[in-house]
Amino acid sequence: MQSGIVDFVVGKSRKRFSVHAALASSFPKEILQPPLNGKVDEIVFGRCCEFVYSGDYSVPLPTGDRYGDDDDQPSDSQPLCQESARRWNPLNHQENMFHPSKLPDICAFIKKNLDKAPLDEDGEIPNTDPADNYVPLWCLSLYPLIRSLASFTLCEERTGDIVELLKFVFEENEYMYELKVVLVDYAAWNVEILMQDADFRQLLDRLCQLRLKSCKESVLFFLERDRKYTHVLI
């Protein structure tokens, strides 16, 4: 898998995009030619990224009229917007701990707990038994994990690692409640690409826990790409 960033300058406004090299390597060669970048409409460029990433164009490409002023918008622009709104967008789920507005508070809360004196599991009596479950210890493990997952760019080549982690936590260990909460939110946040992994779909069939709502509003959603059926996993 390639690493690094490829820069694109797109559209009449010459808006700059930075795309991961592994994604850009799947683009048509013509798009990779710098002289053509400025001639590509931003929306068309976005759809190209979407197709390379997901293998699907579920929203019709915009027509040439979209280059013009707002007054020249085609009459069917409203259905196009409605169709776009129905697509999976994790940013709509603000209660998910991986939402940009939520993640800093979650990390700050856990980091604050790291400075507390060791307590027993009820959080009341000072604990000096090293064999017991110190509150700061599980916080110490969750803090770097959440931050690592948040910065872990999930792609098709990496889903297997996440699925193996889910299998271990949900199928091989029954004492990882806090970790399960984190991973359910992570799976909900990345469900569209995870559902392209056959092992993940099989795991969902075996585990009802991943079908439950997480953090009040997180919903596992996936539109099956082969058009055979649609999943709304709750």
PDB file of C-alpha atoms in Angstrom:
ATOM      1  CA  MET A   1       0.000   0.000   0.000  1.00  0.00           C
ATOM      2  CA  GLN A   2       1.358   3.425  -0.949  1.00  0.00           C
ATOM      3  CA  SER A   3       1.854   6.115   1.656  1.00  0.00           C
ATOM      4  CA  GLY A   4       2.087   9.854   1.324  1.00  0.00           C
ATOM      5  CA  ILE A   5      -0.110  12.626  -0.018  1.00  0.00           C
ATOM      6  CA  VAL A   6      -0.921  13.766  -3.553  1.00  0.00           C
ATOM      7  CA  ASP A   7      -2.002  17.402  -3.923  1.00  0.00           C
ATOM      8  CA  PHE A   8      -4.696  18.460  -6.388  1.00  0.00           C
ATOM      9  CA  VAL A   9      -5.741  21.952  -7.430  1.00  0.00           C
ATOM     10  CA  VAL A  10      -9.327  21.692  -8.609  1.00  0.00           C
ATOM     11  CA  GLY A  11     -11.952  23.939 -10.133  1.00  0.00           C
ATOM     12  CA  LYS A  12     -12.063  27.537 -11.295  1.00  0.00           C
ATOM     13  CA  SER A  13     -11.465  28.661  -7.720  1.00  0.00           C
ATOM     14  CA  ARG A  14      -8.309  26.503  -7.725  1.00  0.00           C
ATOM     15  CA  LYS A  15      -9.274  24.853  -4.456  1.00  0.00           C
ATOM     16  CA  ARG A  16      -6.525  22.615  -3.088  1.00  0.00           C
ATOM     17  CA  PHE A  17      -7.221  18.987  -2.117  1.00  0.00           C
ATOM     18  CA  SER A  18      -4.808  16.562  -0.465  1.00  0.00           C
ATOM     19  CA  VAL A  19      -5.547  12.907  -1.244  1.00  0.00           C
ATOM     20  CA  HIS A  20      -3.839   9.827   0.150  1.00  0.00           C
ATOM     21  CA  ALA A  21      -1.507   8.315  -2.433  1.00  0.00           C
ATOM     22  CA  ALA A  22      -3.148   4.887  -2.125  1.00  0.00           C
ATOM     23  CA  LEU A  23      -6.448   6.455  -3.190  1.00  0.00           C
ATOM     24  CA  ALA A  24      -4.972   8.657  -5.890  1.00  0.00           C
ATOM     25  CA  SER A  25      -3.199   5.706  -7.507  1.00  0.00           C
ATOM     26  CA  SER A  26      -6.619   4.364  -8.550  1.00  0.00           C
ATOM     27  CA  PHE A  27      -7.597   7.577 -10.350  1.00  0.00           C
ATOM     28  CA  PRO A  28      -7.624   7.740 -14.146  1.00  0.00           C
ATOM     29  CA  LYS A  29      -4.168   8.813 -15.309  1.00  0.00           C
ATOM     30  CA  GLU A  30      -5.610  11.902 -16.984  1.00  0.00           C
ATOM     31  CA  ILE A  31      -6.730  13.297 -13.621  1.00  0.00           C
ATOM     32  CA  LEU A  32      -3.223  12.913 -12.232  1.00  0.00           C
ATOM     33  CA  GLN A  33      -1.869  15.334 -14.840  1.00  0.00           C
ATOM     34  CA  PRO A  34      -1.454  18.748 -13.123  1.00  0.00           C
ATOM     35  CA  PRO A  35      -2.466  20.849 -16.174  1.00  0.00           C
ATOM     36  CA  LEU A  36      -5.907  19.230 -16.130  1.00  0.00           C
ATOM     37  CA  ASN A  37      -6.595  19.692 -12.436  1.00  0.00           C
ATOM     38  CA  GLY A  38      -7.791  23.257 -12.803  1.00  0.00           C
ATOM     39  CA  LYS A  39     -10.294  22.181 -15.465  1.00  0.00           C
ATOM     40  CA  VAL A  40     -12.009  19.588 -13.256  1.00  0.00           C
ATOM     41  CA  ASP A  41     -15.127  20.722 -11.411  1.00  0.00           C
ATOM     42  CA  GLU A  42     -14.921  20.291  -7.621  1.00  0.00           C
ATOM     43  CA  ILE A  43     -18.106  18.195  -7.519  1.00  0.00           C
ATOM     44  CA  VAL A  44     -16.920  15.920 -10.323  1.00  0.00           C
ATOM     45  CA  PHE A  45     -13.606  15.503  -8.510  1.00  0.00           C
ATOM     46  CA  GLY A  46     -15.472  14.599  -5.318  1.00  0.00           C
ATOM     47  CA  ARG A  47     -17.527  11.974  -7.141  1.00  0.00           C
ATOM     48  CA  CYS A  48     -14.328  10.530  -8.598  1.00  0.00           C
ATOM     49  CA  CYS A  49     -12.912  10.191  -5.085  1.00  0.00           C
ATOM     50  CA  GLU A  50     -16.171   8.611  -3.954  1.00  0.00           C
ATOM     51  CA  PHE A  51     -16.112   6.030  -6.728  1.00  0.00           C
ATOM     52  CA  VAL A  52     -12.486   5.053  -6.108  1.00  0.00           C
ATOM     53  CA  TYR A  53     -13.170   4.775  -2.363  1.00  0.00           C
ATOM     54  CA  SER A  54     -16.495   2.933  -2.437  1.00  0.00           C
ATOM     55  CA  GLY A  55     -16.826   1.548  -5.969  1.00  0.00           C
ATOM     56  CA  ASP A  56     -20.206   3.189  -6.384  1.00  0.00           C
ATOM     57  CA  TYR A  57     -21.811   6.265  -7.875  1.00  0.00           C
ATOM     58  CA  SER A  58     -25.098   6.435  -5.985  1.00  0.00           C
ATOM     59  CA  VAL A  59     -25.674  10.103  -6.737  1.00  0.00           C
ATOM     60  CA  PRO A  60     -25.890  11.197 -10.397  1.00  0.00           C
ATOM     61  CA  LEU A  61     -22.975  13.286 -11.606  1.00  0.00           C
ATOM     62  CA  PRO A  62     -23.740  16.999 -11.868  1.00  0.00           C
ATOM     63  CA  THR A  63     -24.403  18.430 -15.302  1.00  0.00           C
ATOM     64  CA  GLY A  64     -22.340  21.117 -16.984  1.00  0.00           C
ATOM     65  CA  ASP A  65     -24.907  23.700 -15.843  1.00  0.00           C
ATOM     66  CA  ARG A  66     -23.428  23.536 -12.360  1.00  0.00           C
ATOM     67  CA  TYR A  67     -20.470  25.563 -13.593  1.00  0.00           C
ATOM     68  CA  GLY A  68     -22.736  28.579 -13.922  1.00  0.00           C
ATOM     69  CA  ASP A  69     -24.288  30.932 -11.402  1.00  0.00           C
ATOM     70  CA  ASP A  70     -26.768  29.813  -8.774  1.00  0.00           C
ATOM     71  CA  ASP A  71     -29.589  31.184 -10.930  1.00  0.00           C
ATOM     72  CA  ASP A  72     -28.624  28.687 -13.631  1.00  0.00           C
ATOM     73  CA  GLN A  73     -29.035  25.640 -11.375  1.00  0.00           C
ATOM     74  CA  PRO A  74     -30.999  22.823 -13.066  1.00  0.00           C
ATOM     75  CA  SER A  75     -34.570  22.344 -11.922  1.00  0.00           C
ATOM     76  CA  ASP A  76     -33.812  18.861 -10.578  1.00  0.00           C
ATOM     77  CA  SER A  77     -31.158  20.150  -8.126  1.00  0.00           C
ATOM     78  CA  GLN A  78     -33.537  19.656  -5.180  1.00  0.00           C
ATOM     79  CA  PRO A  79     -33.947  15.878  -5.738  1.00  0.00           C
ATOM     80  CA  LEU A  80     -30.165  15.649  -6.067  1.00  0.00           C
ATOM     81  CA  CYS A  81     -29.750  17.333  -2.680  1.00  0.00           C
ATOM     82  CA  GLN A  82     -32.352  15.030  -1.151  1.00  0.00           C
ATOM     83  CA  GLU A  83     -30.550  11.998  -2.558  1.00  0.00           C
ATOM     84  CA  SER A  84     -27.256  13.264  -1.118  1.00  0.00           C
ATOM     85  CA  ALA A  85     -28.890  13.733   2.269  1.00  0.00           C
ATOM     86  CA  ARG A  86     -29.928  10.066   2.325  1.00  0.00           C
ATOM     87  CA  ARG A  87     -26.339   8.896   1.953  1.00  0.00           C
ATOM     88  CA  TRP A  88     -24.440   7.661   4.994  1.00  0.00           C
ATOM     89  CA  ASN A  89     -22.714  10.545   6.712  1.00  0.00           C
ATOM     90  CA  PRO A  90     -21.167   9.797  10.126  1.00  0.00           C
ATOM     91  CA  LEU A  91     -21.001  13.520  10.889  1.00  0.00           C
ATOM     92  CA  ASN A  92     -24.776  13.418  11.377  1.00  0.00           C
ATOM     93  CA  HIS A  93     -24.272  11.265  14.492  1.00  0.00           C
ATOM     94  CA  GLN A  94     -22.996  13.813  16.959  1.00  0.00           C
ATOM     95  CA  GLU A  95     -23.263  11.483  19.971  1.00  0.00           C
ATOM     96  CA  ASN A  96     -20.660   9.121  18.529  1.00  0.00           C
ATOM     97  CA  MET A  97     -17.431   9.476  20.507  1.00  0.00           C
ATOM     98  CA  PHE A  98     -15.432   9.709  17.264  1.00  0.00           C
ATOM     99  CA  HIS A  99     -17.377  12.762  16.084  1.00  0.00           C
ATOM    100  CA  PRO A 100     -14.982  15.747  15.841  1.00  0.00           C
ATOM    101  CA  SER A 101     -17.132  17.707  18.299  1.00  0.00           C
ATOM    102  CA  LYS A 102     -17.182  14.850  20.816  1.00  0.00           C
ATOM    103  CA  LEU A 103     -13.708  13.310  20.638  1.00  0.00           C
ATOM    104  CA  PRO A 104     -11.755  16.128  22.370  1.00  0.00           C
ATOM    105  CA  ASP A 105     -14.102  16.031  25.381  1.00  0.00           C
ATOM    106  CA  ILE A 106     -13.866  12.234  25.612  1.00  0.00           C
ATOM    107  CA  CYS A 107     -10.067  12.305  25.527  1.00  0.00           C
ATOM    108  CA  ALA A 108      -9.927  15.171  28.038  1.00  0.00           C
ATOM    109  CA  PHE A 109     -12.222  13.289  30.428  1.00  0.00           C
ATOM    110  CA  ILE A 110     -10.138  10.113  30.256  1.00  0.00           C
ATOM    111  CA  LYS A 111      -6.873  12.018  30.587  1.00  0.00           C
ATOM    112  CA  LYS A 112      -8.227  13.751  33.686  1.00  0.00           C
ATOM    113  CA  ASN A 113      -8.873  10.359  35.272  1.00  0.00           C
ATOM    114  CA  LEU A 114      -5.248   9.405  34.737  1.00  0.00           C
ATOM    115  CA  ASP A 115      -4.217  11.899  37.412  1.00  0.00           C
ATOM    116  CA  LYS A 116      -6.492  10.463  40.102  1.00  0.00           C
ATOM    117  CA  ALA A 117      -5.259   8.285  42.936  1.00  0.00           C
ATOM    118  CA  PRO A 118      -5.932   4.546  42.488  1.00  0.00           C
ATOM    119  CA  LEU A 119      -9.403   3.614  43.792  1.00  0.00           C
ATOM    120  CA  ASP A 120     -11.312   0.390  43.999  1.00  0.00           C
ATOM    121  CA  GLU A 121     -13.823  -0.501  41.303  1.00  0.00           C
ATOM    122  CA  ASP A 122     -16.568   1.426  43.146  1.00  0.00           C
ATOM    123  CA  GLY A 123     -14.421   4.541  43.083  1.00  0.00           C
ATOM    124  CA  GLU A 124     -14.633   5.112  46.824  1.00  0.00           C
ATOM    125  CA  ILE A 125     -12.047   3.305  48.961  1.00  0.00           C
ATOM    126  CA  PRO A 126      -8.336   3.973  48.371  1.00  0.00           C
ATOM    127  CA  ASN A 127      -6.884   0.827  46.891  1.00  0.00           C
ATOM    128  CA  THR A 128      -3.362  -0.453  47.505  1.00  0.00           C
ATOM    129  CA  ASP A 129      -3.800  -3.973  46.156  1.00  0.00           C
ATOM    130  CA  PRO A 130      -1.828  -4.211  42.890  1.00  0.00           C
ATOM    131  CA  ALA A 131      -3.950  -7.197  41.824  1.00  0.00           C
ATOM    132  CA  ASP A 132      -7.128  -5.087  41.741  1.00  0.00           C
ATOM    133  CA  ASN A 133      -8.469  -3.141  38.802  1.00  0.00           C
ATOM    134  CA  TYR A 134      -7.151   0.402  39.180  1.00  0.00           C
ATOM    135  CA  VAL A 135      -9.387   2.966  37.540  1.00  0.00           C
ATOM    136  CA  PRO A 136      -6.398   4.902  36.098  1.00  0.00           C
ATOM    137  CA  LEU A 137      -5.013   1.727  34.513  1.00  0.00           C
ATOM    138  CA  TRP A 138      -7.989   1.071  32.275  1.00  0.00           C
ATOM    139  CA  CYS A 139      -8.126   4.782  31.498  1.00  0.00           C
ATOM    140  CA  LEU A 140      -4.470   4.605  30.555  1.00  0.00           C
ATOM    141  CA  SER A 141      -5.239   1.865  28.050  1.00  0.00           C
ATOM    142  CA  LEU A 142      -8.345   3.536  26.596  1.00  0.00           C
ATOM    143  CA  TYR A 143      -6.753   6.946  26.110  1.00  0.00           C
ATOM    144  CA  PRO A 144      -4.097   5.934  23.533  1.00  0.00           C
ATOM    145  CA  LEU A 145      -6.472   3.423  21.937  1.00  0.00           C
ATOM    146  CA  ILE A 146      -9.184   6.001  21.241  1.00  0.00           C
ATOM    147  CA  ARG A 147      -6.638   8.487  19.927  1.00  0.00           C
ATOM    148  CA  SER A 148      -5.040   5.817  17.743  1.00  0.00           C
ATOM    149  CA  LEU A 149      -8.378   4.699  16.309  1.00  0.00           C
ATOM    150  CA  ALA A 150      -9.368   8.301  15.632  1.00  0.00           C
ATOM    151  CA  SER A 151      -6.205   8.833  13.561  1.00  0.00           C
ATOM    152  CA  PHE A 152      -6.306   5.391  11.919  1.00  0.00           C
ATOM    153  CA  THR A 153      -7.339   5.970   8.305  1.00  0.00           C
ATOM    154  CA  LEU A 154      -9.507   2.963   7.528  1.00  0.00           C
ATOM    155  CA  CYS A 155      -9.317   1.567   4.009  1.00  0.00           C
ATOM    156  CA  GLU A 156     -10.068  -1.762   2.374  1.00  0.00           C
ATOM    157  CA  GLU A 157      -6.598  -3.137   3.127  1.00  0.00           C
ATOM    158  CA  ARG A 158      -6.961  -2.316   6.832  1.00  0.00           C
ATOM    159  CA  THR A 159     -10.467  -3.553   7.630  1.00  0.00           C
ATOM    160  CA  GLY A 160      -9.161  -7.033   8.410  1.00  0.00           C
ATOM    161  CA  ASP A 161      -7.152  -5.700  11.357  1.00  0.00           C
ATOM    162  CA  ILE A 162     -10.227  -4.006  12.822  1.00  0.00           C
ATOM    163  CA  VAL A 163     -12.380  -7.098  12.277  1.00  0.00           C
ATOM    164  CA  GLU A 164      -9.819  -9.250  14.116  1.00  0.00           C
ATOM    165  CA  LEU A 165      -9.891  -6.797  17.024  1.00  0.00           C
ATOM    166  CA  LEU A 166     -13.701  -6.890  17.068  1.00  0.00           C
ATOM    167  CA  LYS A 167     -13.671 -10.683  17.033  1.00  0.00           C
ATOM    168  CA  PHE A 168     -11.290 -10.834  19.996  1.00  0.00           C
ATOM    169  CA  VAL A 169     -13.188  -8.310  22.098  1.00  0.00           C
ATOM    170  CA  PHE A 170     -16.718  -9.523  21.359  1.00  0.00           C
ATOM    171  CA  GLU A 171     -16.203 -13.262  20.911  1.00  0.00           C
ATOM    172  CA  GLU A 172     -13.188 -14.215  23.011  1.00  0.00           C
ATOM    173  CA  ASN A 173     -13.433 -11.942  26.032  1.00  0.00           C
ATOM    174  CA  GLU A 174     -16.446 -11.092  28.180  1.00  0.00           C
ATOM    175  CA  TYR A 175     -14.777  -8.620  30.542  1.00  0.00           C
ATOM    176  CA  MET A 176     -14.028  -5.695  28.244  1.00  0.00           C
ATOM    177  CA  TYR A 177     -17.150  -3.550  28.587  1.00  0.00           C
ATOM    178  CA  GLU A 178     -15.394  -0.187  28.182  1.00  0.00           C
ATOM    179  CA  LEU A 179     -13.497  -1.423  25.142  1.00  0.00           C
ATOM    180  CA  LYS A 180     -16.713  -2.781  23.614  1.00  0.00           C
ATOM    181  CA  VAL A 181     -18.337   0.644  23.951  1.00  0.00           C
ATOM    182  CA  VAL A 182     -15.392   2.226  22.137  1.00  0.00           C
ATOM    183  CA  LEU A 183     -15.375  -0.343  19.342  1.00  0.00           C
ATOM    184  CA  VAL A 184     -19.133  -0.214  18.754  1.00  0.00           C
ATOM    185  CA  ASP A 185     -18.844   3.532  18.203  1.00  0.00           C
ATOM    186  CA  TYR A 186     -15.815   3.013  15.968  1.00  0.00           C
ATOM    187  CA  ALA A 187     -17.669   0.398  13.915  1.00  0.00           C
ATOM    188  CA  ALA A 188     -20.663   2.732  13.624  1.00  0.00           C
ATOM    189  CA  TRP A 189     -18.407   5.585  12.527  1.00  0.00           C
ATOM    190  CA  ASN A 190     -16.761   3.460   9.811  1.00  0.00           C
ATOM    191  CA  VAL A 191     -19.600   1.076   9.021  1.00  0.00           C
ATOM    192  CA  GLU A 192     -19.795   1.868   5.306  1.00  0.00           C
ATOM    193  CA  ILE A 193     -16.289   0.620   4.546  1.00  0.00           C
ATOM    194  CA  LEU A 194     -16.447  -2.154   7.174  1.00  0.00           C
ATOM    195  CA  MET A 195     -19.555  -3.584   5.528  1.00  0.00           C
ATOM    196  CA  GLN A 196     -17.480  -4.211   2.406  1.00  0.00           C
ATOM    197  CA  ASP A 197     -15.544  -6.800   4.440  1.00  0.00           C
ATOM    198  CA  ALA A 198     -17.173 -10.254   4.298  1.00  0.00           C
ATOM    199  CA  ASP A 199     -15.714 -11.217   7.687  1.00  0.00           C
ATOM    200  CA  PHE A 200     -17.303  -8.156   9.276  1.00  0.00           C
ATOM    201  CA  ARG A 201     -20.718  -9.009   7.827  1.00  0.00           C
ATOM    202  CA  GLN A 202     -20.380 -12.555   9.167  1.00  0.00           C
ATOM    203  CA  LEU A 203     -19.421 -11.152  12.562  1.00  0.00           C
ATOM    204  CA  LEU A 204     -22.571  -9.027  12.549  1.00  0.00           C
ATOM    205  CA  ASP A 205     -24.629 -12.127  11.875  1.00  0.00           C
ATOM    206  CA  ARG A 206     -23.100 -13.796  14.934  1.00  0.00           C
ATOM    207  CA  LEU A 207     -23.250 -10.848  17.284  1.00  0.00           C
ATOM    208  CA  CYS A 208     -26.354  -8.916  18.153  1.00  0.00           C
ATOM    209  CA  GLN A 209     -24.286  -6.525  20.313  1.00  0.00           C
ATOM    210  CA  LEU A 210     -22.996  -4.668  17.282  1.00  0.00           C
ATOM    211  CA  ARG A 211     -26.573  -4.145  16.104  1.00  0.00           C
ATOM    212  CA  LEU A 212     -27.484  -2.139  19.212  1.00  0.00           C
ATOM    213  CA  LYS A 213     -27.574   1.628  19.439  1.00  0.00           C
ATOM    214  CA  SER A 214     -24.410   3.038  20.946  1.00  0.00           C
ATOM    215  CA  CYS A 215     -24.126   6.319  22.839  1.00  0.00           C
ATOM    216  CA  LYS A 216     -27.884   6.931  22.390  1.00  0.00           C
ATOM    217  CA  GLU A 217     -27.903   7.779  18.678  1.00  0.00           C
ATOM    218  CA  SER A 218     -25.227   5.809  16.794  1.00  0.00           C
ATOM    219  CA  VAL A 219     -26.837   3.683  14.102  1.00  0.00           C
ATOM    220  CA  LEU A 220     -25.044   1.127  11.950  1.00  0.00           C
ATOM    221  CA  PHE A 221     -26.058   1.892   8.384  1.00  0.00           C
ATOM    222  CA  PHE A 222     -24.983   0.425   5.107  1.00  0.00           C
ATOM    223  CA  LEU A 223     -26.346   0.540   1.591  1.00  0.00           C
ATOM    224  CA  GLU A 224     -25.324  -2.757  -0.046  1.00  0.00           C
ATOM    225  CA  ARG A 225     -23.192  -1.913  -3.066  1.00  0.00           C
ATOM    226  CA  ASP A 226     -24.307  -4.772  -5.256  1.00  0.00           C
ATOM    227  CA  ARG A 227     -27.913  -3.458  -5.097  1.00  0.00           C
ATOM    228  CA  LYS A 228     -29.236  -6.804  -3.852  1.00  0.00           C
ATOM    229  CA  TYR A 229     -30.491  -5.461  -0.548  1.00  0.00           C
ATOM    230  CA  THR A 230     -30.243  -2.604   1.894  1.00  0.00           C
ATOM    231  CA  HIS A 231     -29.135  -2.973   5.512  1.00  0.00           C
ATOM    232  CA  VAL A 232     -30.143  -0.635   8.294  1.00  0.00           C
ATOM    233  CA  LEU A 233     -28.570  -2.179  11.371  1.00  0.00           C
ATOM    234  CA  ILE A 234     -29.840  -0.984  14.735  1.00  0.00           C
TER     235      ILE A 234
END
